[in-house]
CSV table of C-alpha atoms in Angstrom, one decimal:
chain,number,residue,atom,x,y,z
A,1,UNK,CA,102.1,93.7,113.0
A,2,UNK,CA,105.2,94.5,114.5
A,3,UNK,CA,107.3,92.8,117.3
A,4,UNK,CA,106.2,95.3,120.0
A,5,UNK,CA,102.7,94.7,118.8
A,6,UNK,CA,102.8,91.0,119.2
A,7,UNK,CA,104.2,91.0,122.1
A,8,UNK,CA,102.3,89.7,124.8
A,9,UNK,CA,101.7,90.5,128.2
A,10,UNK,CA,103.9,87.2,130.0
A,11,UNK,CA,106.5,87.8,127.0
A,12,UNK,CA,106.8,91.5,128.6
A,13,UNK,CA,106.5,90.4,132.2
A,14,UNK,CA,109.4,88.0,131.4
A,15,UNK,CA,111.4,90.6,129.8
A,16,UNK,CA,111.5,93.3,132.5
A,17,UNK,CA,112.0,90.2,135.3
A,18,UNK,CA,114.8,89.3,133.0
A,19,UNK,CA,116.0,92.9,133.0
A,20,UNK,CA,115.7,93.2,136.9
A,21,UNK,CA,117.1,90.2,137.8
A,22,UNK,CA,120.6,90.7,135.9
A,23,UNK,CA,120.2,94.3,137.7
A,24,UNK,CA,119.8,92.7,141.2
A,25,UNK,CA,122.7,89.7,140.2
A,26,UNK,CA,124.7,93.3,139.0
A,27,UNK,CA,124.1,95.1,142.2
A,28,UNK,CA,125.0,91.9,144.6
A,29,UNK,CA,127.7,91.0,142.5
A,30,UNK,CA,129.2,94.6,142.7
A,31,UNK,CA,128.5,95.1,146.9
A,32,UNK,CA,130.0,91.7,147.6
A,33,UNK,CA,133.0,92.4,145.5
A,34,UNK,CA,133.7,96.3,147.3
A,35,UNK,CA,132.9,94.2,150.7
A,36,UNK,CA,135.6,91.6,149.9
A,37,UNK,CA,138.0,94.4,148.5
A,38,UNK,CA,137.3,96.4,151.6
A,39,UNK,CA,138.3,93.9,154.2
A,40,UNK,CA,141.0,92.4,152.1
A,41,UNK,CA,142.7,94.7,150.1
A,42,UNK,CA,145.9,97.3,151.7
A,43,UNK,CA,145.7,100.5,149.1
A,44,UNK,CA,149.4,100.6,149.8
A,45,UNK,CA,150.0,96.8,148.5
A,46,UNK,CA,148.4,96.1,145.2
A,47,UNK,CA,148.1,92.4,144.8
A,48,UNK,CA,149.6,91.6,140.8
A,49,UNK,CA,147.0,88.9,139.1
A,50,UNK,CA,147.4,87.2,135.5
A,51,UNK,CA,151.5,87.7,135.4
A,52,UNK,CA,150.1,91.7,136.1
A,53,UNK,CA,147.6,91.7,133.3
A,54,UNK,CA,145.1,92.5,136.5
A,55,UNK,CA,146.2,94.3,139.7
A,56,UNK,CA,144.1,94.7,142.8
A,57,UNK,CA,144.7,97.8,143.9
A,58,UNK,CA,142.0,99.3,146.2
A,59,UNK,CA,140.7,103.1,146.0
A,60,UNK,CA,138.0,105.6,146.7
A,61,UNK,CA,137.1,108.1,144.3
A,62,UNK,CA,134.8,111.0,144.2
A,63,UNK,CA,135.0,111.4,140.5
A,64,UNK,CA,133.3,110.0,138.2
A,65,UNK,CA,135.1,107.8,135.6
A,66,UNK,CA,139.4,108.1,135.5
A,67,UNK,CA,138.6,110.3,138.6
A,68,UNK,CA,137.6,113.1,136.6
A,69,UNK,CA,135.2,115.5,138.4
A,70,UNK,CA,136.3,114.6,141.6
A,71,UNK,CA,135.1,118.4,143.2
A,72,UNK,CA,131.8,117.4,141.8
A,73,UNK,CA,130.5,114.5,143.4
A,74,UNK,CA,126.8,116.1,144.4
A,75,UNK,CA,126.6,117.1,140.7
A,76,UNK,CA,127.6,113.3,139.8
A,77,UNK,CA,125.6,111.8,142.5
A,78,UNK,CA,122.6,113.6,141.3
A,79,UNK,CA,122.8,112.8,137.5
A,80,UNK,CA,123.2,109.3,138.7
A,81,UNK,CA,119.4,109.7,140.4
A,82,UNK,CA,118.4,111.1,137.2
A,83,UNK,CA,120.3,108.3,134.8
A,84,UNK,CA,118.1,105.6,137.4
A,85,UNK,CA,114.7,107.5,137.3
A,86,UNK,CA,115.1,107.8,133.0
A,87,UNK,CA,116.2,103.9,132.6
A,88,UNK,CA,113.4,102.9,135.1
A,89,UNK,CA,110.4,105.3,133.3
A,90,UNK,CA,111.6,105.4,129.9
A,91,UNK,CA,113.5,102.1,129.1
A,92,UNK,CA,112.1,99.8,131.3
A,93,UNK,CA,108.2,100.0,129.8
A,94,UNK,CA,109.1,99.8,126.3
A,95,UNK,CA,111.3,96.4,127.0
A,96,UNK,CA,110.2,94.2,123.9
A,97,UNK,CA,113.5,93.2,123.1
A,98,UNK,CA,115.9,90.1,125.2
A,99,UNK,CA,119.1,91.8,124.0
A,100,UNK,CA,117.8,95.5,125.1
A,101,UNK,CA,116.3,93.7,128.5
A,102,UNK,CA,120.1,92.4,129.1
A,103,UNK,CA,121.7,95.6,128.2
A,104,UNK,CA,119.3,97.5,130.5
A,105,UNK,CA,119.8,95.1,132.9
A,106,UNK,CA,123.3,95.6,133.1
A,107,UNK,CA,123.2,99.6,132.7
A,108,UNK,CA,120.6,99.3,135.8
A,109,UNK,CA,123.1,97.3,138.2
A,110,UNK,CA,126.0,99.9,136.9
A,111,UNK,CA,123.8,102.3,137.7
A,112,UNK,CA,123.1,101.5,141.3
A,113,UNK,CA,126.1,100.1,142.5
A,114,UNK,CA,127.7,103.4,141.9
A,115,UNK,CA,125.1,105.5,143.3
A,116,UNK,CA,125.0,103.4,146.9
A,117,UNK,CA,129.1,104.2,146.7
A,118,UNK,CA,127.9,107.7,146.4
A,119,UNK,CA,124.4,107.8,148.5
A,120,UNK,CA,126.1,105.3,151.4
A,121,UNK,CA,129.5,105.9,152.2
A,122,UNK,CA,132.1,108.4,153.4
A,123,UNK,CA,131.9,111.6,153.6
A,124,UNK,CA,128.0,111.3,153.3
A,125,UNK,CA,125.0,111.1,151.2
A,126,UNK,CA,125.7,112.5,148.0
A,127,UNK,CA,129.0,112.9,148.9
A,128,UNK,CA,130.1,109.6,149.2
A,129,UNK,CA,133.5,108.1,147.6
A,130,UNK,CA,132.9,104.8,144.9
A,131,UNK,CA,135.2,102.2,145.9
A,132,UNK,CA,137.1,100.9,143.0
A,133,UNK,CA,140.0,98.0,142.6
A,134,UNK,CA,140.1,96.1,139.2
A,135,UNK,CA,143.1,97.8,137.8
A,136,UNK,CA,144.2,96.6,133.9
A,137,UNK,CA,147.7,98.1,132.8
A,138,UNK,CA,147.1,101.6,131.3
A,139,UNK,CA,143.7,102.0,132.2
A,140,UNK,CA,141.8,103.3,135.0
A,141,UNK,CA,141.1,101.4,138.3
A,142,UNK,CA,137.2,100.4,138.1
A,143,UNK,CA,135.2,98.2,139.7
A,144,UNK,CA,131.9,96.0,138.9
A,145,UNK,CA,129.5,98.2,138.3
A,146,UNK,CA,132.1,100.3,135.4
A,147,UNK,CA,132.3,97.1,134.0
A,148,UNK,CA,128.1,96.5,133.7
A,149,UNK,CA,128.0,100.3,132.4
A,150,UNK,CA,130.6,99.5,129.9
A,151,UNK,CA,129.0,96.0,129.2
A,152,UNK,CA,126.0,97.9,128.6
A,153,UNK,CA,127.1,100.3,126.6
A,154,UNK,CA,128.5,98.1,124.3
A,155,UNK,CA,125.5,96.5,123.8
A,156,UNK,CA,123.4,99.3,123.4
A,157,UNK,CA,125.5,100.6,120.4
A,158,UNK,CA,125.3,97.3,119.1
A,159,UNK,CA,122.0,97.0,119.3
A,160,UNK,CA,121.4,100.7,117.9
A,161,UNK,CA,123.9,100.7,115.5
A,162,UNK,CA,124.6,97.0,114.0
A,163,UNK,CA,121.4,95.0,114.3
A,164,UNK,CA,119.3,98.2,114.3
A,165,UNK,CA,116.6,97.1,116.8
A,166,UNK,CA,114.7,99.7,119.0
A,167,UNK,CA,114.3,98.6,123.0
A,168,UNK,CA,110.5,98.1,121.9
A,169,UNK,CA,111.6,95.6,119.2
A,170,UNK,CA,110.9,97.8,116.4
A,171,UNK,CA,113.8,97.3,113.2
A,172,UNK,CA,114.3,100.7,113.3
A,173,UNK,CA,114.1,100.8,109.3
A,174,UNK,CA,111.0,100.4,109.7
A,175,UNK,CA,110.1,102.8,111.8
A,176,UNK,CA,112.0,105.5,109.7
A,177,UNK,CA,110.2,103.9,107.1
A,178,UNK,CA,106.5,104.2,108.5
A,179,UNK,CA,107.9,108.2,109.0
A,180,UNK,CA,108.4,107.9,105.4
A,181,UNK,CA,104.5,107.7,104.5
């Protein structure tokens, strides 16, 4: 019997609240941040943190990440609907696992914090520009929700890759193989 298998229904219930609520913690975490960078932060004065190791430094951008796509913010907008939808329908059901619930978690509140940014504010639905202001030297200027995706996908290669354990629970060695048979 596999993990999946034994499972049981409060073990999965538990799982996908676990999942949802670090989405929700993700998503509040993220709005309250933009708010407070919003009403505090001059894009012409970035504020130096950590000796410069951090700078506030308040944006909007169309693009997607390192501003790259910025003429294709419907496009982006759209695949972000379509990212949601396929975490939701495909991930979310086959949750079996606490590390994939966390990393799905995260990807979720990535996920949506972005796309409000993009469904929410100016220019307009679809359209709108993701506020971003956690600057590290060299790097691009993100903002909570980059750093759940990149959380996430962290986790998700680690999970895949170095403990080799499917979102259902599954070793996947031993689903390659059962394939084998």
């Amino acid at each position: 019997m596999t993990a999946a298998e034994s499972a049981t229904g409060s073990q999965v219930w538990r799982l996908r609240a676990l999942c949802l609520g670090i989405a929700v913690v993700g998503l509040g975490l993220d709005l309250a941040t933009k708010q407070l960078a919003l009403a505090n932060l001059d894009p012409a004065r970035p504020i130096p943190l950590l000796g410069g190791v951090v700078t506030l430094q308040l944006i909007r951008n169309p693009g997607a990440a390192f501003s790259m796509g910025e003429s294709f913010t419907v496009v982006i907008s759209i695949v972000g609907i379509i990212a949601l939808v396929g975490v939701l329908f495909w991930f979310l059901p086959k949750l079996r696992h606490t590390g994939w619930a966390v990393a799905i978690g995260l990807l979720l509140a990535g996920i949506l914090g972005n796309l409000s940014d993009r469904l929410f504010r100016e220019p307009g639905p679809l359209r709108g520009h993701v506020v971003d202001f956690i600057q590290l030297p060299y790097f691009a200027i993100v903002n909570v929700a980059d750093i759940c995706i990149t959380a996430a996908a962290v986790m998700i290669i680690w999970l895949t890759v170095i403990t080799k354990v499917s979102p259902a629970g599954v070793r996947l060695e031993d689903r390659d193989d059962a394939g084998d048979e």
